[in-house]
Amino acid sequence: GKPLFLYAVEEFLQLPYVVTIVLVVDDVEKVLGILAEFSIDRNKVLVVSGEQTRHRSIRAGLRALHKKG
């Protein structure tokens, strides 16, 4: 079936004021494959590798979002 996180991603993608969704994950390639399998619009989803701590993972997500502009 569909992974649980995709239900949230799909709902957020429908909101007109959401520009980018950042997913901070352990396995970037796996998540990219899931997004492709379920035809999720990658123009609005940014997948970032998580770090060793929650604080560093949040920082990695924010940095990636900042780079995207």
Coordinates of C-alpha atoms in Angstrom, one line a residue:
G1 CA 0.0 0.0 0.0
K2 CA 0.8 3.7 0.1
P3 CA 3.4 4.8 2.8
L4 CA 1.8 6.8 5.6
F5 CA 3.9 9.9 5.0
L6 CA 2.5 10.2 1.4
Y7 CA -1.0 11.0 2.7
A8 CA 0.4 14.1 4.4
V9 CA 2.5 15.1 1.4
E10 CA -0.5 14.8 -0.9
E11 CA -2.6 17.0 1.4
F12 CA 0.0 19.7 1.7
L13 CA 0.6 19.7 -2.1
Q14 CA -3.1 20.6 -2.6
L15 CA -2.7 23.8 -0.5
P16 CA -2.1 26.8 -2.8
Y17 CA 0.1 28.6 -0.3
V18 CA 2.5 25.7 0.2
V19 CA 5.5 26.4 -2.1
T20 CA 7.9 23.7 -1.0
I21 CA 7.7 20.6 1.3
V22 CA 11.0 19.5 2.9
L23 CA 11.3 15.9 3.8
V24 CA 14.3 15.1 6.0
V25 CA 14.8 11.4 5.9
D26 CA 17.3 8.6 6.5
D27 CA 17.2 7.1 3.0
V28 CA 16.9 9.7 0.3
E29 CA 17.1 7.3 -2.6
K30 CA 14.3 5.2 -1.1
V31 CA 12.0 8.2 -0.6
L32 CA 12.8 9.5 -4.1
G33 CA 11.8 6.1 -5.4
I34 CA 8.5 6.2 -3.5
L35 CA 7.7 9.7 -4.7
A36 CA 8.3 8.6 -8.3
E37 CA 6.3 5.4 -7.9
F38 CA 3.3 7.4 -6.7
S39 CA 3.8 10.2 -9.2
I40 CA 4.4 13.0 -6.7
D41 CA 5.3 16.4 -8.2
R42 CA 9.0 16.7 -7.4
N43 CA 9.0 20.4 -8.2
K44 CA 7.4 21.1 -4.8
V45 CA 9.1 18.4 -2.7
L46 CA 12.7 18.6 -1.5
V47 CA 14.2 15.4 0.0
V48 CA 17.2 15.9 2.3
S49 CA 19.4 13.5 4.2
G50 CA 18.9 13.6 7.9
E51 CA 21.8 14.0 10.4
Q52 CA 22.9 12.3 13.6
T53 CA 20.6 14.4 15.8
R54 CA 17.2 16.1 15.5
H55 CA 18.8 19.5 15.8
R56 CA 21.2 18.8 12.9
S57 CA 18.5 17.3 10.8
I58 CA 16.3 20.4 11.2
R59 CA 19.3 22.5 10.3
A60 CA 20.0 20.4 7.2
G61 CA 16.4 20.8 6.1
L62 CA 16.5 24.6 6.6
R63 CA 19.8 24.9 4.7
A64 CA 18.4 22.9 1.8
L65 CA 15.3 25.1 1.7
H66 CA 17.4 28.3 1.8
K67 CA 19.6 27.0 -1.1
K68 CA 16.5 26.3 -3.1
G69 CA 15.4 29.9 -2.6

